[in-house]
Coordinates of C-alpha atoms and ligand atoms in Angstrom, one line a residue:
M16 CA 0.0 0.0 -0.1
D17 CA 1.4 3.4 -0.7
R18 CA 2.6 5.8 1.8
I19 CA 0.0 8.5 2.5
R20 CA 1.5 12.1 1.8
I21 CA 0.8 14.2 5.1
G22 CA 1.3 17.7 6.0
L23 CA 1.7 18.6 9.3
V24 CA 0.0 21.9 11.1
G25 CA 0.9 24.1 13.5
I26 CA 4.6 23.1 15.1
G27 CA 4.3 23.6 18.3
K28 CA 4.9 21.4 21.9
I29 CA 2.8 18.6 21.4
A30 CA 3.6 18.5 16.9
R31 CA 7.6 18.4 18.1
D32 CA 6.8 16.5 21.4
Q33 CA 4.2 13.3 19.8
H34 CA 3.6 14.2 16.5
L35 CA 7.0 14.4 14.5
P36 CA 8.4 11.0 16.3
A37 CA 5.4 8.9 15.7
L38 CA 4.9 9.6 11.9
A39 CA 8.9 9.3 11.5
A40 CA 8.3 5.7 13.1
L41 CA 5.2 5.1 11.6
P42 CA 5.7 2.6 7.7
D43 CA 1.7 4.5 6.8
F44 CA 2.9 8.3 6.5
E45 CA 5.6 10.3 4.3
L46 CA 5.5 13.4 5.8
A47 CA 5.5 16.1 3.0
A48 CA 6.2 19.4 4.2
T49 CA 4.0 21.3 7.8
A50 CA 2.2 24.3 7.8
S51 CA 3.3 27.1 10.7
R52 CA 4.3 30.9 10.6
H53 CA 7.2 30.4 13.1
G54 CA 8.0 26.5 13.0
R55 CA 9.5 25.0 10.5
V56 CA 11.4 21.0 10.9
D57 CA 14.6 20.3 9.2
G58 CA 14.4 18.4 6.2
V59 CA 11.1 19.1 5.8
R60 CA 9.9 21.3 3.4
G61 CA 8.1 24.3 5.4
Y62 CA 5.2 26.9 4.1
S63 CA 3.5 29.9 6.7
S64 CA -0.1 28.9 6.1
I65 CA -2.2 26.0 5.3
A66 CA -3.5 27.8 2.1
E67 CA 0.2 27.8 0.7
M68 CA 1.1 24.4 1.9
L69 CA -1.7 23.0 0.2
A70 CA -0.9 24.7 -3.2
G71 CA 2.6 23.8 -2.7
E72 CA 2.6 20.2 -2.5
P73 CA -0.8 18.9 -4.6
E74 CA 0.5 15.5 -3.9
I75 CA -0.7 15.8 0.0
T76 CA -3.6 13.5 0.2
A77 CA -4.2 14.1 5.1
V78 CA -3.4 17.0 7.0
S79 CA -2.9 16.8 10.6
L80 CA -3.7 20.0 12.5
C81 CA -1.6 20.6 15.7
T82 CA -2.4 24.5 16.7
P83 CA -4.4 25.7 18.7
P84 CA -8.6 24.7 18.9
E85 CA -9.6 28.5 18.2
G86 CA -8.7 29.1 14.6
R87 CA -8.3 25.6 14.0
F88 CA -12.6 25.9 11.7
E89 CA -11.0 27.5 9.1
Q90 CA -8.0 25.3 8.6
A91 CA -9.9 22.4 8.6
V92 CA -12.3 23.4 6.0
T93 CA -9.6 24.6 4.2
A94 CA -8.0 21.1 3.9
I95 CA -11.1 18.9 3.6
R96 CA -12.4 21.4 0.7
A97 CA -9.0 20.3 -0.7
G98 CA -10.3 16.6 -0.9
K99 CA -7.8 16.1 2.2
H100 CA -8.7 13.0 5.4
L101 CA -7.8 15.4 8.3
M102 CA -6.8 14.4 11.5
L103 CA -7.9 16.8 14.5
E104 CA -5.5 16.9 17.8
K105 CA -8.4 17.5 20.6
P106 CA -10.5 19.6 21.5
P107 CA -11.6 19.3 17.5
T108 CA -12.4 22.6 17.2
A109 CA -13.6 26.0 19.9
T110 CA -17.2 24.7 19.6
V111 CA -19.5 21.9 19.2
S112 CA -21.4 22.7 16.4
E113 CA -18.0 24.3 14.6
A114 CA -17.0 20.1 15.0
E115 CA -20.7 18.9 13.8
A116 CA -19.7 21.2 10.3
L117 CA -16.8 19.7 9.9
A118 CA -18.3 16.0 9.8
A119 CA -20.4 16.7 7.6
L120 CA -18.4 18.6 5.3
A121 CA -16.1 15.0 5.0
R122 CA -18.9 12.7 4.2
E123 CA -20.2 15.5 1.5
Q124 CA -16.3 15.6 0.2
G125 CA -16.0 12.1 0.5
V126 CA -12.7 12.1 2.9
T127 CA -12.4 11.1 6.5
L128 CA -11.8 12.8 9.4
F129 CA -10.5 12.2 12.5
A130 CA -11.1 13.6 15.9
T131 CA -8.6 12.4 18.2
W132 CA -8.3 12.2 21.5
H133 CA -5.1 10.4 22.5
S134 CA -5.3 9.6 26.3
R135 CA -8.3 7.4 25.0
E136 CA -4.9 5.4 23.5
A137 CA -3.6 5.5 27.2
A138 CA -1.7 1.5 28.0
E139 CA -5.0 0.8 30.2
V140 CA -7.9 2.9 29.1
D141 CA -9.2 -0.7 27.0
A142 CA -9.0 -3.3 30.1
A143 CA -10.6 -0.3 32.4
R144 CA -12.9 -0.6 29.9
D145 CA -13.3 -4.3 29.8
W146 CA -13.7 -5.1 33.4
L147 CA -16.0 -1.9 33.9
A148 CA -18.8 -3.3 30.9
D149 CA -20.5 -5.8 33.1
K150 CA -19.8 -4.2 37.2
R151 CA -22.7 -1.9 38.9
I152 CA -20.8 1.5 39.3
G153 CA -21.2 3.0 42.8
A154 CA -19.3 6.5 42.6
V155 CA -16.6 8.4 40.3
R156 CA -14.3 10.2 41.7
I157 CA -11.9 12.1 38.5
R158 CA -8.7 14.1 39.8
W159 CA -6.9 15.8 36.9
M160 CA -4.9 18.1 38.7
E161 CA -1.3 19.7 36.8
N162 CA 1.1 22.5 36.9
I163 CA 0.4 24.9 34.0
R164 CA 3.4 26.2 34.6
Q165 CA 5.3 23.1 34.0
W166 CA 3.0 21.4 31.3
H167 CA 1.5 25.0 28.9
P168 CA 4.7 27.3 30.1
G169 CA 3.8 30.6 28.0
Q170 CA 0.9 29.0 26.2
D171 CA -0.9 32.4 26.6
W172 CA -3.8 31.2 24.1
I173 CA -5.3 28.1 26.9
L174 CA -7.1 30.8 28.8
A175 CA -7.4 33.0 25.6
P176 CA -11.7 32.6 25.0
G177 CA -11.9 28.9 23.2
G178 CA -8.9 28.4 24.6
F179 CA -10.4 25.7 27.7
G180 CA -9.0 26.7 30.3
V181 CA -8.2 24.0 32.7
F182 CA -10.1 21.9 30.6
D183 CA -8.0 21.6 27.8
P184 CA -6.7 18.9 29.9
G185 CA -9.5 18.2 31.7
I186 CA -10.9 17.4 28.4
N187 CA -8.5 14.5 28.4
A188 CA -10.2 12.5 31.7
L189 CA -13.6 13.2 30.4
S190 CA -12.0 11.5 26.9
I191 CA -11.5 8.3 29.3
A192 CA -14.8 8.7 31.6
T193 CA -17.3 8.6 28.4
R194 CA -14.4 5.4 27.2
I195 CA -15.0 3.7 30.3
L196 CA -18.0 4.3 31.6
P197 CA -21.1 2.1 31.0
Q198 CA -23.8 4.5 31.3
P199 CA -23.7 8.2 29.5
L200 CA -22.3 10.8 31.6
T201 CA -24.1 13.8 32.0
V202 CA -23.3 17.3 33.9
L203 CA -25.5 18.0 37.1
S204 CA -23.5 21.4 38.0
A205 CA -20.1 23.3 38.1
T206 CA -18.0 25.6 39.6
M207 CA -15.4 28.1 37.7
D208 CA -12.5 29.4 39.1
V209 CA -11.8 32.2 36.7
P210 CA -8.7 34.5 36.8
A211 CA -9.0 38.0 36.9
N212 CA -7.6 38.7 34.1
R213 CA -8.3 35.7 31.7
A214 CA -11.5 34.2 30.3
C215 CA -10.8 30.4 30.7
P216 CA -10.9 28.9 34.1
I217 CA -7.5 28.0 35.6
A218 CA -9.5 25.3 38.0
S219 CA -12.7 23.2 37.9
A220 CA -14.8 21.1 40.1
I221 CA -18.2 19.4 38.1
R222 CA -20.6 17.0 39.0
F223 CA -21.7 14.7 37.1
R224 CA -24.5 11.4 36.5
S225 CA -23.7 8.4 35.0
G226 CA -26.7 6.1 35.4
D227 CA -27.3 5.7 38.6
A228 CA -24.1 6.8 39.8
E229 CA -22.4 9.9 40.3
V230 CA -19.4 11.0 39.4
D231 CA -17.1 14.2 41.0
A232 CA -14.5 15.9 38.9
Q233 CA -12.2 18.1 40.5
F234 CA -9.6 20.0 37.8
D235 CA -6.8 22.3 39.0
F236 CA -4.1 23.4 36.3
L237 CA -2.6 25.0 39.9
Q238 CA -1.2 21.9 41.4
T239 CA 2.3 22.2 42.0
G240 CA 4.4 18.6 43.6
L241 CA 3.3 15.5 42.5
Q242 CA 1.1 15.9 39.3
T243 CA -2.2 14.0 39.5
W244 CA -4.0 12.2 36.5
H245 CA -6.2 9.6 38.1
I246 CA -10.1 7.9 38.0
E247 CA -11.3 5.7 40.8
V248 CA -14.5 4.0 40.5
E249 CA -16.4 2.0 43.4
T250 CA -18.4 -1.0 42.2
D251 CA -19.7 -4.2 43.5
G252 CA -16.4 -5.5 42.5
G253 CA -14.8 -3.5 44.4
L254 CA -12.6 -0.2 43.9
L255 CA -10.9 0.0 39.7
R256 CA -8.1 3.1 40.0
L257 CA -6.8 4.7 37.0
T258 CA -3.8 6.4 37.2
D259 CA -1.1 7.8 35.6
G260 CA -3.5 9.4 32.7
G261 CA -4.5 5.7 31.7
C262 CA -0.9 4.2 32.4
K263 CA -1.7 2.1 35.3
L264 CA -4.3 -0.3 36.3
E265 CA -5.3 -1.0 39.8
L266 CA -7.7 -4.0 40.7
P267 CA -9.7 -5.8 43.0
G268 CA -7.2 -8.7 44.2
R269 CA -4.5 -8.6 41.3
E270 CA -1.4 -6.9 41.2
P271 CA -1.5 -3.6 39.0
I272 CA -0.2 -3.5 35.8
S273 CA 0.7 -1.0 33.6
G274 CA 2.4 -0.7 30.1
P275 CA 4.6 2.1 28.1
N276 CA 3.0 5.1 26.4
E277 CA 2.3 4.6 22.4
E278 CA -1.0 7.3 22.7
Y279 CA 0.3 9.0 19.4
P280 CA 1.5 5.8 17.5
R281 CA -2.0 4.5 17.7
L282 CA -3.7 7.6 17.3
Y283 CA -1.5 7.4 13.3
A284 CA -2.1 3.9 13.1
G285 CA -5.8 4.1 13.4
F286 CA -6.0 7.4 11.1
A287 CA -4.4 5.5 8.2
K288 CA -6.6 2.7 9.0
L289 CA -9.8 5.0 8.9
V290 CA -8.4 6.5 5.3
R291 CA -8.0 3.1 3.9
D292 CA -11.2 2.4 5.3
G293 CA -12.8 5.2 4.0
R294 CA -14.4 6.0 7.5
S295 CA -14.5 8.8 9.7
D296 CA -14.4 8.5 13.5
V297 CA -15.6 11.6 14.9
D298 CA -17.0 11.3 19.0
L299 CA -18.0 14.6 20.4
R300 CA -18.9 13.1 24.0
P301 CA -16.0 15.0 25.9
I302 CA -16.9 17.9 23.8
Q303 CA -20.0 18.2 24.4
L304 CA -19.4 17.7 28.1
V305 CA -17.5 20.6 28.6
A306 CA -19.9 22.8 26.6
D307 CA -23.0 21.8 29.0
A308 CA -20.1 22.3 32.2
F309 CA -19.7 25.7 30.7
L310 CA -23.6 26.4 30.5
V311 CA -24.1 25.4 34.1
A312 CA -21.5 26.9 35.7
D313 CA -21.3 29.0 38.5
R314 CA -18.6 31.0 38.1
R315 CA -16.2 32.7 40.3
T316 CA -13.7 34.9 39.3
T317 CA -10.3 34.5 41.5
E318 CA -6.8 36.4 41.7
A319 CA -5.4 37.3 37.9
F320 CA -2.5 34.7 36.9
E321 CA 0.4 35.4 35.2
F322 CA 2.7 32.5 33.5
Ligands
NAP411 P1 1.5 25.4 21.3 O1 2.9 24.8 21.4 O2 1.2 26.4 21.5 O3 1.8 24.7 19.6 C1 1.0 25.1 18.6 C2 1.4 25.7 17.7 O4 0.0 26.0 16.5 C3 2.2 27.0 17.6 O5 3.8 27.1 17.9 C4 1.7 27.9 16.7 O6 2.8 28.1 16.1 C5 0.7 27.4 15.7 N1 -0.2 28.3 16.1 C6 -1.3 28.6 15.2 N2 -3.1 29.4 15.5 C7 -1.1 29.9 17.0 C8 -2.7 30.3 18.1 N3 -3.6 31.2 17.3 N4 -2.2 30.9 18.5 C9 -1.2 30.3 19.3 N5 -0.4 29.0 18.3 C10 -1.0 29.1 17.0 O7 0.6 23.8 21.6 P2 0.6 22.4 22.3 O8 0.2 21.9 23.3 O9 1.4 22.1 20.6 O10 -0.8 22.1 21.8 C11 -1.6 22.0 20.5 C12 -2.9 21.2 20.8 O11 -3.0 20.2 20.9 C13 -3.5 21.9 21.8 O12 -5.4 22.0 21.4 C14 -3.8 21.2 22.9 O13 -5.2 20.4 23.9 C15 -3.7 19.5 21.9 N6 -2.4 19.1 23.6 C16 -1.4 19.4 23.5 C17 -0.6 18.7 24.4 C18 0.4 19.7 25.3 O14 1.2 18.5 26.2 N7 1.0 20.3 25.1 C19 -1.0 17.4 24.8 C20 -1.6 16.8 24.3 C21 -2.7 17.2 23.7 P3 3.5 28.5 14.8 O15 3.6 29.8 15.7 O16 4.3 28.5 14.2 O17 2.3 29.0 13.4

């Protein structure tokens, strides 16, 4: 099978940390070009915008967007209208309706659209889902607490309108929860702490329901010391603990299990398969839950935040 000639857009932290190594390691892809206003990749032709890249590289058949969610819709429309298969970083877009419009446009154009959720590819997420499938869920605790200064240094966009604030990492937890819990989640209530000089929350507490169970989620961007990305599920078969962002699983009466981080190679392998099968994968439940939390949130203004 021919390799998929792909263009990578938005050469920032995640493009360098994960997308470039994953693309280099997989035989399915050939990185044909990049588009970024400032970022360049050695040995790869670089353009300043997606439109210039597509004009200069007619043989590209797929595009992967690693830009922030605000503004990604226009880039996505440009790629899909040009007949390219498209992979989106999470969150797929700044709003739910933008993502729905992209899914409809991709169908119309007959191209693959893949709205990725990298945390779902963490090593033990599937095992957690399988173990929970026949359990009765009592309560769920989600704790996604990290230091914005450590993981997102200088990323002002993340606290600007459309940046999702603490829901940028928090949506990863929701992508896992919507994958592993047997019943759909709905939002009950939320509080959001928004710094006086920013548009998006830096901390949030959300209550969801999943079947008869209450799900209590706490997202915090100001966590120093131990960084916490874990989900605990109380069930009629005992306590499940999924920790380290989904890499480690503790089940009652068993030794903990953990696997290597292969999230991005798995995402790109999944994208290649979708392209070859002529299918799309657009699951909007995580972003819908975030949107619902913003609809009902009790907002509190907190002290100004500087990086
Ligand atoms: P980043 O370091 O700020 O990189 C994003 C790149 O996109 C920038 O370097 C910039 O490159 C380009 N860009 C285009 N329009 C932009 C704008 N209006 N504001 C800022 N940059 C703009 O961000 P990132 O951490 O890579 O995150 C990008 C996406 O990946 C987000 O959706 C995020 O949720 C997701 N993600 C991030 C991580 C992580 O650990 N950082 C992990 C998983 C997923 P030019 O200036 O060259 O155009």
